[in-house]
Tab-separated table of C-alpha atoms in Angstrom:
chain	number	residue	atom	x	y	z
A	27	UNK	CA	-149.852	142.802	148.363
A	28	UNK	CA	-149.000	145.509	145.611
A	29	UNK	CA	-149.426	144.498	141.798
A	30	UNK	CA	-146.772	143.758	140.176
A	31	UNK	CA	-148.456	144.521	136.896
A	32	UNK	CA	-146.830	147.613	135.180
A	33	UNK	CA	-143.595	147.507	136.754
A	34	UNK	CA	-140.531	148.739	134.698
A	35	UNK	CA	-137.944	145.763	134.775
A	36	UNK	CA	-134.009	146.268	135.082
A	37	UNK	CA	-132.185	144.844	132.042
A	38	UNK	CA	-131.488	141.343	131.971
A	39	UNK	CA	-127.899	142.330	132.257
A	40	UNK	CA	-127.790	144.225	135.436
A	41	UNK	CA	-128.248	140.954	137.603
A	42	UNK	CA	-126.472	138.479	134.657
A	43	UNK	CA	-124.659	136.014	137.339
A	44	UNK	CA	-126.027	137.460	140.407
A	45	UNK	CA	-126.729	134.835	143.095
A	46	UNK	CA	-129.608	135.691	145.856
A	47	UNK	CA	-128.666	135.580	149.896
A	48	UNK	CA	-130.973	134.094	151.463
A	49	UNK	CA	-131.994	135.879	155.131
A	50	UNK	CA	-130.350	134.572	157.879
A	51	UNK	CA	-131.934	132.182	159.884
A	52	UNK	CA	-129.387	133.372	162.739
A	53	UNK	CA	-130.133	136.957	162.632
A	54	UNK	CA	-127.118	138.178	165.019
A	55	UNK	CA	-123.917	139.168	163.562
A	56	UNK	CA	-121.667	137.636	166.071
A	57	UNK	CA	-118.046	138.054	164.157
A	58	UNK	CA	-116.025	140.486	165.925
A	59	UNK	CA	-114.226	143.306	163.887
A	60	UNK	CA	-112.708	146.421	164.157
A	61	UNK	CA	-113.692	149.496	162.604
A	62	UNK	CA	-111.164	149.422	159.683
A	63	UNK	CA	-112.332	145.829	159.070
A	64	UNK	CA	-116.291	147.165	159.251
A	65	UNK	CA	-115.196	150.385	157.030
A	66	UNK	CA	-112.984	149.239	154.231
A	67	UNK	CA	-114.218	145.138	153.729
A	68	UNK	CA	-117.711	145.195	154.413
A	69	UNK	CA	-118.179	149.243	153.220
A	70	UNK	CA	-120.648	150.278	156.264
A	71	UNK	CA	-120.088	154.335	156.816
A	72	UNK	CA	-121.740	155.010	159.962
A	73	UNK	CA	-124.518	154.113	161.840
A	74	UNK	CA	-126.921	155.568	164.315
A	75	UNK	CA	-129.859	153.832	166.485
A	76	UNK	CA	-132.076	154.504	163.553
A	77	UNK	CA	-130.021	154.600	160.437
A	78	UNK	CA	-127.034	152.279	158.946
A	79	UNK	CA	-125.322	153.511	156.157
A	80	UNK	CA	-123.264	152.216	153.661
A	81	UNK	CA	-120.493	152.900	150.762
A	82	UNK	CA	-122.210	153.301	147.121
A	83	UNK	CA	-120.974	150.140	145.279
A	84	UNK	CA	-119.779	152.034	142.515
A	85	UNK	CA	-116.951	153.522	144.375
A	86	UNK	CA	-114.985	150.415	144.134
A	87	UNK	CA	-115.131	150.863	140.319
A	88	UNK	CA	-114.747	154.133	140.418
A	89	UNK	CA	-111.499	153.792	142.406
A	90	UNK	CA	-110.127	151.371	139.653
A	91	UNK	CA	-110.489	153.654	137.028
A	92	UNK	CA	-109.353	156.713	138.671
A	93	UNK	CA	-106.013	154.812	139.757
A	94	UNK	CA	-105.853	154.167	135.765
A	95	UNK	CA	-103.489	157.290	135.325
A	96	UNK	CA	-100.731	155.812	138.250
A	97	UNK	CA	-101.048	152.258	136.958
A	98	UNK	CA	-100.255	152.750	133.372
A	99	UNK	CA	-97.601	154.692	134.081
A	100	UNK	CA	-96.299	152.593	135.901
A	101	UNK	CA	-96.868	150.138	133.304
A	102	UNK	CA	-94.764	152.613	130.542
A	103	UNK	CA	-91.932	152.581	133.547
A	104	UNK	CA	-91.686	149.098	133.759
A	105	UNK	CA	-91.993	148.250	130.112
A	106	UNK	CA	-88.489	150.770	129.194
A	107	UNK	CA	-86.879	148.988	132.457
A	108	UNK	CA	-87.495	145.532	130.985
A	109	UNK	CA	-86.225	146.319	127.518
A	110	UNK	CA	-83.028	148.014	129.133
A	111	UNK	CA	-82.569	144.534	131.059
A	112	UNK	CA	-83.239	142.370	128.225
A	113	UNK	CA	-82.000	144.365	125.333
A	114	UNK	CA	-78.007	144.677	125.179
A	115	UNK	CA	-76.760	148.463	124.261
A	116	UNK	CA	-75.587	150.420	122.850
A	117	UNK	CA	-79.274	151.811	121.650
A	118	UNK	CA	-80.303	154.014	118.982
A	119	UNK	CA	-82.058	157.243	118.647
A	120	UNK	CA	-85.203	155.270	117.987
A	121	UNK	CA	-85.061	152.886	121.518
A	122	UNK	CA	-83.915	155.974	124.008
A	123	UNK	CA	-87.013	157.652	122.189
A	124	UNK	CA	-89.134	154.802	122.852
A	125	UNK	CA	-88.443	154.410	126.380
A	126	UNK	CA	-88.513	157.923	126.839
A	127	UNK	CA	-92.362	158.379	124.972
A	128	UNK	CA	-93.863	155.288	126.044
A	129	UNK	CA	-94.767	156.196	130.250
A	130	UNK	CA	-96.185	159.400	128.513
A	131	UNK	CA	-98.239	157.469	125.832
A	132	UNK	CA	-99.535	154.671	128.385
A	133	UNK	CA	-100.490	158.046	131.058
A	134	UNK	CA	-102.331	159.209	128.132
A	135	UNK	CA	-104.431	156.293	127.650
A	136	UNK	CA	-104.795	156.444	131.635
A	137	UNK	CA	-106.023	159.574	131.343
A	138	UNK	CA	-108.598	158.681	128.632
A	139	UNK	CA	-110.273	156.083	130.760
A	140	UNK	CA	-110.282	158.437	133.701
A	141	UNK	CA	-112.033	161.354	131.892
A	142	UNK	CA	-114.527	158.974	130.082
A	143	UNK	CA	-115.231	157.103	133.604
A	144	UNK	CA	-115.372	160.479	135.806
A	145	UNK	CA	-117.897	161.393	137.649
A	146	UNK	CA	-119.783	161.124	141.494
A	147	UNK	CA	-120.046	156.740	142.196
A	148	UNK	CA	-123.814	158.631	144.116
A	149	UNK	CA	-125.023	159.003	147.482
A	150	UNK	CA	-124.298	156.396	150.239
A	151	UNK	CA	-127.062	153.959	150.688
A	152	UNK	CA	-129.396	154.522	153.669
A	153	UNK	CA	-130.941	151.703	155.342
A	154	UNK	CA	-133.633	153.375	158.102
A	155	UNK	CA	-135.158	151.403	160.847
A	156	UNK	CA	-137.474	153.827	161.560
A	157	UNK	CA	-139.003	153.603	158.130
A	158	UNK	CA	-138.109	150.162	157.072
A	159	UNK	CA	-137.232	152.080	153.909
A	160	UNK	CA	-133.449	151.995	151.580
A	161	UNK	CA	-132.843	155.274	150.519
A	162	UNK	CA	-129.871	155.726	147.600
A	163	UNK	CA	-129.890	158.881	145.358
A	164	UNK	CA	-128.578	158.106	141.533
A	165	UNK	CA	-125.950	160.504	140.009
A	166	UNK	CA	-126.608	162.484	136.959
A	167	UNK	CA	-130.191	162.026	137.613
A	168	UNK	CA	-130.266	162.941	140.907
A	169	UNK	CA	-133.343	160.908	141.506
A	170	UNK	CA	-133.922	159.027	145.177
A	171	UNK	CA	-134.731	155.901	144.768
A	172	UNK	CA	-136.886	154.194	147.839
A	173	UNK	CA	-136.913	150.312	148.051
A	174	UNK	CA	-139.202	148.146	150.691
A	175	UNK	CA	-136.729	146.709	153.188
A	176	UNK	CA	-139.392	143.597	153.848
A	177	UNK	CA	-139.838	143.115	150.318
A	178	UNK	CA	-135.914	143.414	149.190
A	179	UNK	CA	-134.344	140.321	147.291
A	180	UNK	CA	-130.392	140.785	148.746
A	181	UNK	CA	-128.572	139.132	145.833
A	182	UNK	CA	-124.637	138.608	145.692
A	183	UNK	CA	-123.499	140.502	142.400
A	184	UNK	CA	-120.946	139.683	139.209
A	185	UNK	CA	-119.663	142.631	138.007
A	186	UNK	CA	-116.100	142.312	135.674
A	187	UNK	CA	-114.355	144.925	135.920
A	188	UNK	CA	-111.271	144.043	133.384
A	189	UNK	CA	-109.195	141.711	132.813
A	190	UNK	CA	-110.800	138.360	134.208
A	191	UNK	CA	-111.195	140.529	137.426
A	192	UNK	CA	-114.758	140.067	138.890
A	193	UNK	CA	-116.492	142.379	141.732
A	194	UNK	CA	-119.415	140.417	144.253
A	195	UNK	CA	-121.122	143.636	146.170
A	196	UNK	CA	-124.280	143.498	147.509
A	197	UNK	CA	-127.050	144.058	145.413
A	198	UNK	CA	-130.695	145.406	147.117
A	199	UNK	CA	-133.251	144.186	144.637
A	200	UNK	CA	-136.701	145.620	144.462
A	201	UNK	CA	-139.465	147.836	143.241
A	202	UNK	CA	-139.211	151.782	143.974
A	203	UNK	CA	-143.169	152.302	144.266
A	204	UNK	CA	-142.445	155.777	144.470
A	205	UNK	CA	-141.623	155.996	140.598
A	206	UNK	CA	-144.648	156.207	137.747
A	207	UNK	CA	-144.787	153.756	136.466
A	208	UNK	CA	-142.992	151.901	139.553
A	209	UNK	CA	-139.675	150.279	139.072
A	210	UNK	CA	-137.521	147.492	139.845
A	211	UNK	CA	-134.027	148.801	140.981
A	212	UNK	CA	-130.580	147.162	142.193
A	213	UNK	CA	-129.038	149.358	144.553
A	214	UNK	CA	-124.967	148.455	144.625
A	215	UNK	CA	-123.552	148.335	148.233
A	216	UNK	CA	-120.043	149.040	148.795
A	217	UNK	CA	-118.197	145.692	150.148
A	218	UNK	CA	-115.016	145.003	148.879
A	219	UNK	CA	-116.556	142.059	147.110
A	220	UNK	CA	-112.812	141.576	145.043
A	221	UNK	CA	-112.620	138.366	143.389
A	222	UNK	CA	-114.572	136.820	147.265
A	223	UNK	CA	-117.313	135.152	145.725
A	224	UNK	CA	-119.846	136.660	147.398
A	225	UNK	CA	-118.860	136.381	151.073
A	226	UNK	CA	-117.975	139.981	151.790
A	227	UNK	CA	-121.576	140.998	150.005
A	228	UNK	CA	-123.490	138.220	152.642
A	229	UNK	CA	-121.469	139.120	155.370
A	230	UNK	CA	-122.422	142.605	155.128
A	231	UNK	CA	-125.771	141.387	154.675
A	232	UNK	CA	-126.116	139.839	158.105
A	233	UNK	CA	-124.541	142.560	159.529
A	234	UNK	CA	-127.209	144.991	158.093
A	235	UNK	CA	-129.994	142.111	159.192
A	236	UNK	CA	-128.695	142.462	162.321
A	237	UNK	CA	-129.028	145.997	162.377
A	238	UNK	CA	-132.492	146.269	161.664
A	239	UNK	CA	-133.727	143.109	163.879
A	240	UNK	CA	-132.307	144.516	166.609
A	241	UNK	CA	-130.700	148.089	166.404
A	242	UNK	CA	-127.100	149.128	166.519
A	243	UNK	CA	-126.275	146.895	169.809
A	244	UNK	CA	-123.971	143.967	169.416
A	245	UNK	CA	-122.595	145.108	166.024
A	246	UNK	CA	-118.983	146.402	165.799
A	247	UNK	CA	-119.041	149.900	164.838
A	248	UNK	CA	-117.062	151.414	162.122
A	249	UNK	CA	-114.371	154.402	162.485
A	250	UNK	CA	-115.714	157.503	162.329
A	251	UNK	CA	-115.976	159.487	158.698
A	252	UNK	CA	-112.900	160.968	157.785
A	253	UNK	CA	-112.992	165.002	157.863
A	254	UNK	CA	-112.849	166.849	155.099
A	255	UNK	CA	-109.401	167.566	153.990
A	256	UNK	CA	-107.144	169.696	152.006
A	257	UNK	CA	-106.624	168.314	148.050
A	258	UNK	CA	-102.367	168.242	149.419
A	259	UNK	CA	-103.441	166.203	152.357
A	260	UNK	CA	-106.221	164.106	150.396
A	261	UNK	CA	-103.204	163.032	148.076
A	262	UNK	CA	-100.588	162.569	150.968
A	263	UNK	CA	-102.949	160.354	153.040
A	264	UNK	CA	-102.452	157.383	151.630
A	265	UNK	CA	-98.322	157.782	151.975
A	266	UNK	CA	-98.954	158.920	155.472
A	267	UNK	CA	-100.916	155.826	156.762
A	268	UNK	CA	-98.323	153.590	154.654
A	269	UNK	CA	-95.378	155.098	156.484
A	270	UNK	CA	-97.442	154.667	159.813
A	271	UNK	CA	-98.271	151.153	158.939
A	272	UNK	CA	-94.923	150.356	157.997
A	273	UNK	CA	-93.242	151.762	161.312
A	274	UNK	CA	-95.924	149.741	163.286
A	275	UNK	CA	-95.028	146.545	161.363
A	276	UNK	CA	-91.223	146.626	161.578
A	277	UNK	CA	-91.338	147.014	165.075
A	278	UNK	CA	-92.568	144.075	166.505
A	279	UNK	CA	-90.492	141.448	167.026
A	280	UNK	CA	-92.236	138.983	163.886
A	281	UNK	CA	-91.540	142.310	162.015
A	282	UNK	CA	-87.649	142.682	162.577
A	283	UNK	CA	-87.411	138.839	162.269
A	284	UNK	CA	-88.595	139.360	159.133
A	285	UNK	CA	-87.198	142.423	158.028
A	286	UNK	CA	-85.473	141.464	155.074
A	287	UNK	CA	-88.978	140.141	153.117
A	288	UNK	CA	-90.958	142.603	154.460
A	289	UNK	CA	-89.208	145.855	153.544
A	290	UNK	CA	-89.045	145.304	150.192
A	291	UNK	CA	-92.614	144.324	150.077
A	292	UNK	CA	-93.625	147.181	151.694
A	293	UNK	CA	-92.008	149.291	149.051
A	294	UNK	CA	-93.962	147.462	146.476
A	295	UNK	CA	-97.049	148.108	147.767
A	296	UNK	CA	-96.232	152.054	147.920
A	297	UNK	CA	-95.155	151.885	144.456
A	298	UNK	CA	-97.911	149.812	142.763
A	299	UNK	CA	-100.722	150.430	145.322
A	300	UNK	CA	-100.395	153.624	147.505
A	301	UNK	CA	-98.824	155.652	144.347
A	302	UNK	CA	-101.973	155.022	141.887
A	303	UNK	CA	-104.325	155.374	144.572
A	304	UNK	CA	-102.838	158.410	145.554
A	305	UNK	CA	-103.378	160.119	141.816
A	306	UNK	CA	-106.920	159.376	142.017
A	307	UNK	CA	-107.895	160.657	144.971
A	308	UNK	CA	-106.153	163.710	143.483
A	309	UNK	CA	-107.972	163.651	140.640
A	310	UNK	CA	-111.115	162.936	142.047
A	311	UNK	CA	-111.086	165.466	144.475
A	312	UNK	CA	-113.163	167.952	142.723
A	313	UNK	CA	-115.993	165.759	141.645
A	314	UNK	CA	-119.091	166.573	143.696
A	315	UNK	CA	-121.059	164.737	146.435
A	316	UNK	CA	-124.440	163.624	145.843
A	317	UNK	CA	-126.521	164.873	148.922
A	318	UNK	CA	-129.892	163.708	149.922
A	319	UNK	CA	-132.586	165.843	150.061
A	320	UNK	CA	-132.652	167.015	153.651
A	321	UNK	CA	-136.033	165.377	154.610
A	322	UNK	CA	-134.261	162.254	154.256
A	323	UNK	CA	-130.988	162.969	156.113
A	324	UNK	CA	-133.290	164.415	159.245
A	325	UNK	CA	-135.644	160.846	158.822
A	326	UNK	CA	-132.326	159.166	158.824
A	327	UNK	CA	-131.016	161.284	162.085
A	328	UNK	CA	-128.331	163.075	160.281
A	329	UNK	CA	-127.235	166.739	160.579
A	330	UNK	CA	-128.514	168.016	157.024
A	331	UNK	CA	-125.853	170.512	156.954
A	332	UNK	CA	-122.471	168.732	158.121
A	333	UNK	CA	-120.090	167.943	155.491
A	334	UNK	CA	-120.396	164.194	156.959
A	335	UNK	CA	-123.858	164.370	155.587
A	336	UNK	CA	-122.841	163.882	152.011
């Protein structure tokens, strides 16, 4: 047993309202998913027989402030439409000049919160089998962080994010021995973890129990990575799989039935969903990956040099 003497300590902050998971006494994930479910709401990237590996946590912030720029415009939009409905005309200079200024002023604030919150969410975290090792590589600092899988605390995470809106993702607690003097570190998965309490961050847990009990056999696989695209097609995908979605939904017979709801919904998820998301993907389309140092992607069984390998 390693001294725990010496050890740098996180901030009392980092883990302020984190719960711990305890490890399954049932050790087989037995839920059965598909790969969108596996990618998007528990966060796993891909998997081989030795390696799992999974969204950084921080993306899910990250994603919030980059679709800052679509949402408060949208916000300046909808502000001029409700003073046109609730103000009677004829309007002044001063009001047309308002309504006018006020989507550029709020995309301006947007853009403010972007800049100040750009920047790489890190590497994917790697979970090896082979090693019994966590692998995650911090941005900025570029520094690889190595965590015990035996001696990991999994904890379910509080993170606010704005507005009375809380984040749960997995935290892996532990000490990177690797570091002088040796520190504790919270590596941030990337569940969905929105306002769940905690379930997507232990679900994803027992799926990643699962994985290194007894390999990659049982467990629902997710879709493979998405290939590298163009920055036009990176800001078109989202309208793409929308309209696909859309057509797929309005043609079954529950979706003609209910045509009339539906359609208009639909819309208003591609204006207040699809359209911010779709601004910061262009934005963010220039901001580096962080890589791992190749050692770790050939311990991990991953092709150092595809673009996959991040």
């Amino acid at each position: 047993m390693k001294s725990r003497a010496g050890v740098k300590k996180l901030p009392s902050y980092v883990l302020s309202g984190a719960k711990p998971i305890s490890r399954p006494y049932s050790n087989r994930f037995r839920m059965k998913r598909g790969p969108d479910y596996v990618n998007e709401y528990l966060g796993v990237r891909r998997v081989n027989e030795t390696c799992l590996e999974v969204f950084p946590g921080a993306r899910t912030i990250k994603s919030v402030f980059s679709s800052a720029v679509g949402v408060l415009f949208l916000f300046g939009v909808a502000f001029g439409a409700i003073i046109l409905i609730a103000l009677p005309g004829p309007y002044s200079i001063d009001i047309w000049f308002a309504l006018i200024f006020t989507p550029f002023l709020t995309t301006g604030i947007g853009g403010l919160i972007y800049i100040m919150a750009r920047g790489s969410p890190g590497s994917p975290v790697r979970i090896s089998r082979k090693t019994g090792k966590i692998y995650y590589v911090i941005p900025d600092e570029f520094r690889l962080v190595t965590l015990d899988w035996q001696e990991m605390q999994p904890m379910a995470g509080r993170l606010s994010v704005s507005g009375g809106v809380f984040l749960n993702p997995l935290f892996l607690v532990g000490i990177d021995w690797t570091q002088s003097p040796p520190r504790e570190a919270a590596i941030s998965c990337g569940n969905e973890g929105l306002r769940d309490n905690g379930e997507s961050a232990c679900e994803l847990f027992s799926y990643i129990h699962h994985f290194m009990s007894y390999g990659p056999q049982g467990l629902p696989m997710p879709g493979p990575p998405a290939p590298k695209m163009s920055r036009k097609d990176t800001f078109l995908y989202g309208y793409r799989e929308w309209a696909k979605k859309y057509r797929e939904d309005l043609s079954t017979p529950k979706g003609k039935r209910w045509a009339v709801l539906w359609a208009p919904a639909k819309v208003l998820w591609l204006i207040t969903m699809v359209f911010p998301d779709s601004i910061g993907a262009y934005l963010d389309y220039t901001v580096p990956d962080v890589r791992f140092p190749k050692s770790i992607d050939l311990l991990c069984g991953f092709d150092p040099d595809s673009d996959d390998a991040y």
